[in-house]
Tab-separated table of C-alpha atoms (C1' of nucleotides) in Angstrom:
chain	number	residue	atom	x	y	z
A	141	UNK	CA	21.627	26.138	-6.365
A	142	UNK	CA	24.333	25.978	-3.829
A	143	UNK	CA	21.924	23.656	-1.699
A	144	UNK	CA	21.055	21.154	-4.525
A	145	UNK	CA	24.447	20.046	-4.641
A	146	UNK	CA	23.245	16.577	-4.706
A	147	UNK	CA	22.047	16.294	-8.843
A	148	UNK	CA	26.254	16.904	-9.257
A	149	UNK	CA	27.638	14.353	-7.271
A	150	UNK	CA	24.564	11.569	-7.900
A	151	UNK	CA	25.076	12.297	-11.373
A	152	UNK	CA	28.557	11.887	-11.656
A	153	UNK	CA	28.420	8.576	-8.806
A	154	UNK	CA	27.349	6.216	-11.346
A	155	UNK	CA	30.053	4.666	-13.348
A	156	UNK	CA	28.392	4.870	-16.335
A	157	UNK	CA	26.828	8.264	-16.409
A	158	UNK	CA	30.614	9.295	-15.474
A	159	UNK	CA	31.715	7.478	-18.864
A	160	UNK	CA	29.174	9.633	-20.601
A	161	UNK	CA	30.253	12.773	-19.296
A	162	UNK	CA	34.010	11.976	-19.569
A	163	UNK	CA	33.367	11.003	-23.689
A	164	UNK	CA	31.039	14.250	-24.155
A	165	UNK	CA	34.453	16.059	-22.664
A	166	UNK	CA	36.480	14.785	-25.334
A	167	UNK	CA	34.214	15.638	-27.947
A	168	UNK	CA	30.434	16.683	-28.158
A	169	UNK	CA	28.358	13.574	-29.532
A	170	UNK	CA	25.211	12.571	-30.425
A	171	UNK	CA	23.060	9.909	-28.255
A	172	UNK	CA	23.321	7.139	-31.103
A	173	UNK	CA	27.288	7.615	-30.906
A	174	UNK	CA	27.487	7.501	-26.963
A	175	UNK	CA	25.874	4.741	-26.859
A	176	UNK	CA	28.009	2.708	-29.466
A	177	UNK	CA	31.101	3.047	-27.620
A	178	UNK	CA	29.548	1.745	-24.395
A	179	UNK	CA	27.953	-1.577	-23.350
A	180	UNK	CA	24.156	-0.077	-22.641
A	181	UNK	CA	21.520	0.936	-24.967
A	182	UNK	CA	20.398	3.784	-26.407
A	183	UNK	CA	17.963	4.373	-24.143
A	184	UNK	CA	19.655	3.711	-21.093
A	185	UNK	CA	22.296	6.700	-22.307
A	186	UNK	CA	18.930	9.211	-22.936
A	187	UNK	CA	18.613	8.625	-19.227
A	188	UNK	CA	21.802	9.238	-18.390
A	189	UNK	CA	22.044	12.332	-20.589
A	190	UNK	CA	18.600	13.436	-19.009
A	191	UNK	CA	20.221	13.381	-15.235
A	192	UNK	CA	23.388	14.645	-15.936
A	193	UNK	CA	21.599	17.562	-17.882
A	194	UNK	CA	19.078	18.189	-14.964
A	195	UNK	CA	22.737	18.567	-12.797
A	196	UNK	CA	23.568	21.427	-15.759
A	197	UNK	CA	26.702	19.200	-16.591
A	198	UNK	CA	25.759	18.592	-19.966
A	199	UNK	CA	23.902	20.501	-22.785
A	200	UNK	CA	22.493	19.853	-26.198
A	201	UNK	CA	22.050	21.445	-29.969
A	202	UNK	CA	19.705	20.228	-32.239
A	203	UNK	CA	20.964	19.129	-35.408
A	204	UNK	CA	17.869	17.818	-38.053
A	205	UNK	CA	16.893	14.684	-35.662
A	206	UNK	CA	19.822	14.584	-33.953
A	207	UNK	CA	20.978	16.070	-30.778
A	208	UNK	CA	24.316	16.957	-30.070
A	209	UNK	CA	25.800	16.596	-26.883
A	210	UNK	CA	28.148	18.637	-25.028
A	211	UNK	CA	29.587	19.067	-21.236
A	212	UNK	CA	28.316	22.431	-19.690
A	213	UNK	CA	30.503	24.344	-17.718
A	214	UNK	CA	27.852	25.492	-15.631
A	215	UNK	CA	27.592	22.276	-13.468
A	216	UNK	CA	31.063	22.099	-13.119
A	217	UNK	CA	31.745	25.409	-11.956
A	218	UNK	CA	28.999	24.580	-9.130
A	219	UNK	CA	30.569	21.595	-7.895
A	220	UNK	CA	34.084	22.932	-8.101
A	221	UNK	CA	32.771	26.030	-5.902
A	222	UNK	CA	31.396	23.907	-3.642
A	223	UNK	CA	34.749	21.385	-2.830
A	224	UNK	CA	36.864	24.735	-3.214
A	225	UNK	CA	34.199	26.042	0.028
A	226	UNK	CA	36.248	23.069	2.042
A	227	UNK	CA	39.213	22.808	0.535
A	228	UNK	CA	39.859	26.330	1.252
A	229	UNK	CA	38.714	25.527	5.144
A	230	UNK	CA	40.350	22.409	5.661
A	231	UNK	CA	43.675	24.136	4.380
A	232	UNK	CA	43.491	26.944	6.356
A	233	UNK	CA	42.207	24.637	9.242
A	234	UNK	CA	45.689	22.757	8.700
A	235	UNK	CA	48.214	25.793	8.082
A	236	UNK	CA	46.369	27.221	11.668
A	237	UNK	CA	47.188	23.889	13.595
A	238	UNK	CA	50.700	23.233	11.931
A	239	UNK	CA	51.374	27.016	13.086
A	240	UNK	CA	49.939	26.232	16.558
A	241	UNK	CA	52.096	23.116	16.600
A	242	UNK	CA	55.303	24.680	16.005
A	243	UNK	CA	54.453	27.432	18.518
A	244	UNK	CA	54.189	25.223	21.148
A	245	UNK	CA	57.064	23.351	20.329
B	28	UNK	CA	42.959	6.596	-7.156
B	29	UNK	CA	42.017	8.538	-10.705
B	30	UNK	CA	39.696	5.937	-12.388
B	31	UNK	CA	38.325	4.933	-8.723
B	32	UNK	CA	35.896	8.649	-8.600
B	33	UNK	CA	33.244	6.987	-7.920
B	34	UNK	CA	33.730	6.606	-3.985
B	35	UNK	CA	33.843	10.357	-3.248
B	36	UNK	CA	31.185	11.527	-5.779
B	37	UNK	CA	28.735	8.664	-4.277
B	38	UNK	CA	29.785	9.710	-1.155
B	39	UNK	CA	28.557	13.041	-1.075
B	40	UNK	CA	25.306	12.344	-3.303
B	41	UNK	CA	23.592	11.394	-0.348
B	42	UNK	CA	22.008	14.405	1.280
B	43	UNK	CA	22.430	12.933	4.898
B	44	UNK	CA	25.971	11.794	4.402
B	45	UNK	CA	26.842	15.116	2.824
B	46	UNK	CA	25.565	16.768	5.903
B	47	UNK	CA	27.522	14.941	7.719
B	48	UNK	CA	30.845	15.749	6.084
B	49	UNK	CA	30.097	19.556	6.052
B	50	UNK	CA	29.485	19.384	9.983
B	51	UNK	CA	32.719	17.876	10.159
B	52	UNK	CA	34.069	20.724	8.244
B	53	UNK	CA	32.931	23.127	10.327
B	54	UNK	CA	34.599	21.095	13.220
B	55	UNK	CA	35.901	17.517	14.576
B	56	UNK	CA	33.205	15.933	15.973
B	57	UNK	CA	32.534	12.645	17.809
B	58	UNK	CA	30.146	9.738	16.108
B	59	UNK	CA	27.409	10.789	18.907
B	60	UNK	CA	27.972	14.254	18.360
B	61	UNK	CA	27.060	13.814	14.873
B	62	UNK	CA	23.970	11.964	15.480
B	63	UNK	CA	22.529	14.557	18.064
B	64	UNK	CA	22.449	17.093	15.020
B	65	UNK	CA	20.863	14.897	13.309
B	66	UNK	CA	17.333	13.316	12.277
B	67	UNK	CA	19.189	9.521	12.236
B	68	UNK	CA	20.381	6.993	14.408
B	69	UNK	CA	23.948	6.820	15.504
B	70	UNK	CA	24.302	3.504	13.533
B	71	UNK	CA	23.240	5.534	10.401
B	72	UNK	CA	25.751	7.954	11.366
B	73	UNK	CA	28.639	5.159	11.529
B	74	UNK	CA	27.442	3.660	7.990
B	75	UNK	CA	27.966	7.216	6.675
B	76	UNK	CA	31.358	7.342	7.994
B	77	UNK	CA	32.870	4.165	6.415
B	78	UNK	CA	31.166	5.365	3.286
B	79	UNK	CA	32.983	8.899	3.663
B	80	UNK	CA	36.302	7.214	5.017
B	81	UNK	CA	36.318	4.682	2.142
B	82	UNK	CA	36.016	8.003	0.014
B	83	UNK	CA	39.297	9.524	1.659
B	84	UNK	CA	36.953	12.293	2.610
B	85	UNK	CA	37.377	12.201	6.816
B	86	UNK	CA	39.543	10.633	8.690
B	87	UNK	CA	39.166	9.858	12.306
B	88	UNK	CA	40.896	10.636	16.209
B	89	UNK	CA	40.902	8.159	19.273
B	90	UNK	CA	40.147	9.557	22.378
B	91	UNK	CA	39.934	7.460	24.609
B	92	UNK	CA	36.686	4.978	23.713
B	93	UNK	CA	35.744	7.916	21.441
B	94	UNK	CA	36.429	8.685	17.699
B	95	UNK	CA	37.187	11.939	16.737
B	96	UNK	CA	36.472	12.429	13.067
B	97	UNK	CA	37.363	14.947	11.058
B	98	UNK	CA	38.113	15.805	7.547
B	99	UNK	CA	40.426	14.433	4.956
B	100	UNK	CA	42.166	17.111	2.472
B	101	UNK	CA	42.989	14.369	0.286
B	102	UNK	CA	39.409	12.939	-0.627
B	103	UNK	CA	38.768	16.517	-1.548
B	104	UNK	CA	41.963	16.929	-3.298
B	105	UNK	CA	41.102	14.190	-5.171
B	106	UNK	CA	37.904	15.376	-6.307
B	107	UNK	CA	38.663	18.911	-6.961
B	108	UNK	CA	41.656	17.332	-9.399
B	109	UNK	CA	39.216	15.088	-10.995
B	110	UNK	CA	37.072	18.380	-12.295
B	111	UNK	CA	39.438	20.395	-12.749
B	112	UNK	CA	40.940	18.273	-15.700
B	113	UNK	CA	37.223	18.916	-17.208
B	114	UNK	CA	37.639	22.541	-15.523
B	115	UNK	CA	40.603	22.840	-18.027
B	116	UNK	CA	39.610	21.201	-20.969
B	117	UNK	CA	36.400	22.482	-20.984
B	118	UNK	CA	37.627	26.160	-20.737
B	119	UNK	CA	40.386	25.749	-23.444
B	120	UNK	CA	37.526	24.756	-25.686
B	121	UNK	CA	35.389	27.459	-25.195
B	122	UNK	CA	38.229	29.646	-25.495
B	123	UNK	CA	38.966	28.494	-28.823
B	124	UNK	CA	35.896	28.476	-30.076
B	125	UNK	CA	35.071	31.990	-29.003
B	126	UNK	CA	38.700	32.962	-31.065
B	127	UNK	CA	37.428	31.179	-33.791
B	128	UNK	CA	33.803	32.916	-34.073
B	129	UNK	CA	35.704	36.113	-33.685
B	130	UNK	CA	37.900	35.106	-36.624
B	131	UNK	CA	34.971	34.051	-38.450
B	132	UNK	CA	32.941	37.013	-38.111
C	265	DA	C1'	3.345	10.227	-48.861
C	266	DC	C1'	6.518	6.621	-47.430
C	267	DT	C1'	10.661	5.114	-45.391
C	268	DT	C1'	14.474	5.560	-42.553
C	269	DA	C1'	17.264	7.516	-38.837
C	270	DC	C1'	17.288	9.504	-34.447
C	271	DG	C1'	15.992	9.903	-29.804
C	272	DG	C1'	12.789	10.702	-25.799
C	273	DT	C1'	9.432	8.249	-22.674
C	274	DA	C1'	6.751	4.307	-20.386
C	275	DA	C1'	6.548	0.030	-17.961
C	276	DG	C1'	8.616	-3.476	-15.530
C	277	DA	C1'	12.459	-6.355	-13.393
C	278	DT	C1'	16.542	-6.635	-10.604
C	279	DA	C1'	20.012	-4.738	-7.784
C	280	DT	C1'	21.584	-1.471	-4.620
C	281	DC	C1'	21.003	1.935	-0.894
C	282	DA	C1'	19.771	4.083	3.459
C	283	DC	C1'	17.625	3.241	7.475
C	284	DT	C1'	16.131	0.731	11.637
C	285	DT	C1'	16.769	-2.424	15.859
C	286	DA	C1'	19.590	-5.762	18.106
C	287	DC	C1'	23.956	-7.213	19.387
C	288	DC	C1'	28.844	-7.127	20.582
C	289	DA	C1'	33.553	-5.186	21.527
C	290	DT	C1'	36.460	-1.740	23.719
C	291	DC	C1'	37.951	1.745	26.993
C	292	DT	C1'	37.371	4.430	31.390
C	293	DG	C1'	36.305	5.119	36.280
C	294	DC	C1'	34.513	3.442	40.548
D	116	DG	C1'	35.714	-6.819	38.431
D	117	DC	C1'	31.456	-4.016	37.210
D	118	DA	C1'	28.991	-0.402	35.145
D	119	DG	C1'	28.485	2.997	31.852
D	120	DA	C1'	29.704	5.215	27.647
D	121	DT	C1'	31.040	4.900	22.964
D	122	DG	C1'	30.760	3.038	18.501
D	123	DG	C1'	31.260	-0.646	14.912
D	124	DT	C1'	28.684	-4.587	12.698
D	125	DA	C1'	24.739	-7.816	11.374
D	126	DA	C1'	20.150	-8.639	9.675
D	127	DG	C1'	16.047	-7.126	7.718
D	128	DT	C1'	13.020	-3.772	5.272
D	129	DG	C1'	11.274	-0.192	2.235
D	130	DA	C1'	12.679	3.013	-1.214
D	131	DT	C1'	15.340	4.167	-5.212
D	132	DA	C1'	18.330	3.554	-9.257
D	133	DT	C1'	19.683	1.357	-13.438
D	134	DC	C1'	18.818	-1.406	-16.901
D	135	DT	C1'	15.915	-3.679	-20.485
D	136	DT	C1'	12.199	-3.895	-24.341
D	137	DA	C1'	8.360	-1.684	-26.465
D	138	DC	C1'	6.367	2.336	-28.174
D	139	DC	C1'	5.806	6.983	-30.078
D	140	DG	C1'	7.064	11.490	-32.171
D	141	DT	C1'	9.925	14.211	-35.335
D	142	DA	C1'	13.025	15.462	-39.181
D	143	DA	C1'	15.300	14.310	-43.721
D	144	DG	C1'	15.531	11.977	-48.181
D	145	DT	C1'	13.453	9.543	-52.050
DNA sequence: ACTTACGGTAAGATATCACTTACCATCTGC
DNA sequence: GCAGATGGTAAGTGATATCTTACCGTAAGT
């Protein structure tokens, strides 16, 4: 999982998939109701959902025909583990050359 | 900056470009450098780094007729702010509903 | 059983992306 | 000034992504 970082970051690239998500985070929806407050069809949201499921960011429960919608922690505790890998290097990268820097001076 | 995510999450959807940027996190390297680890051309490698720079995710050195590129803490700030606003929300909800199942049962 | 609402999937068109080779500009050292 | 090294950009190509319409399956209500 820590190698297929890519699903995350594709999924939440597209503009549109990233208004999904950022709606489901507000509130969980169904597809029908996604898809009215956006300029694509219904289908073209099913897709989106499908992707940004397969990247575990969002997850479903049935109710009758419909299917509610919901973000998924999951996903986002992957990607935030993975910037957090580099943020965590790059700052201690920075604090060791600031350090070095004054030393010198 | 926040309603412009798309740069940095497109940036590191791409499996080559992604490699790219974590080389650089382990250290600075040089546009050549980069390409000898890797199975594209150095022009590929240059494309990459606009995309990445464009992102705020590296940032580069001059040395001479060299670049030295590194990276940037604030594309990854950026980022790791973006999801952790879901981060947040997301665990406040869960949080609440788990208080109100307990409540319920 | 029939109708309606809901939503996933298929097929196809258009746009975008990642890569290549070719070319050009810049800086260094002789 | 020349030669070599470094790297950004242009043009073209093949692959992929996103969207559409059409179609099908499933659940609920009459």
């Amino acid at each position: 999982m820590a190698t297929h970082q890519s699903a995350g970051f594709a999924a939440l690239a597209d503009p549109t998939r990233r208004a999904v998500f950022e709606r489901l985070a507000r509130r969980p929806l169904s597809v029908q109701q996604i898809a009215d407050g956006l300029p694509v069809s219904r289908p073209a949201v099913s897709q989106h959902l499908k992707v940004l499921a397969a990247a575990g960011l969002v997850a479903h429960d049935r109710d009758g025909t419909r299917r509610v919608y919901r973000v998924d922690m999951r996903g986002i505790a992957a990607m935030r583990g993975y910037l957090d890998r580099f943020w965590d290097h790059a700052l201690a990268a920075f604090k060791a050359a600031a350090e070095k820097e004054e030393t010198d001076a």
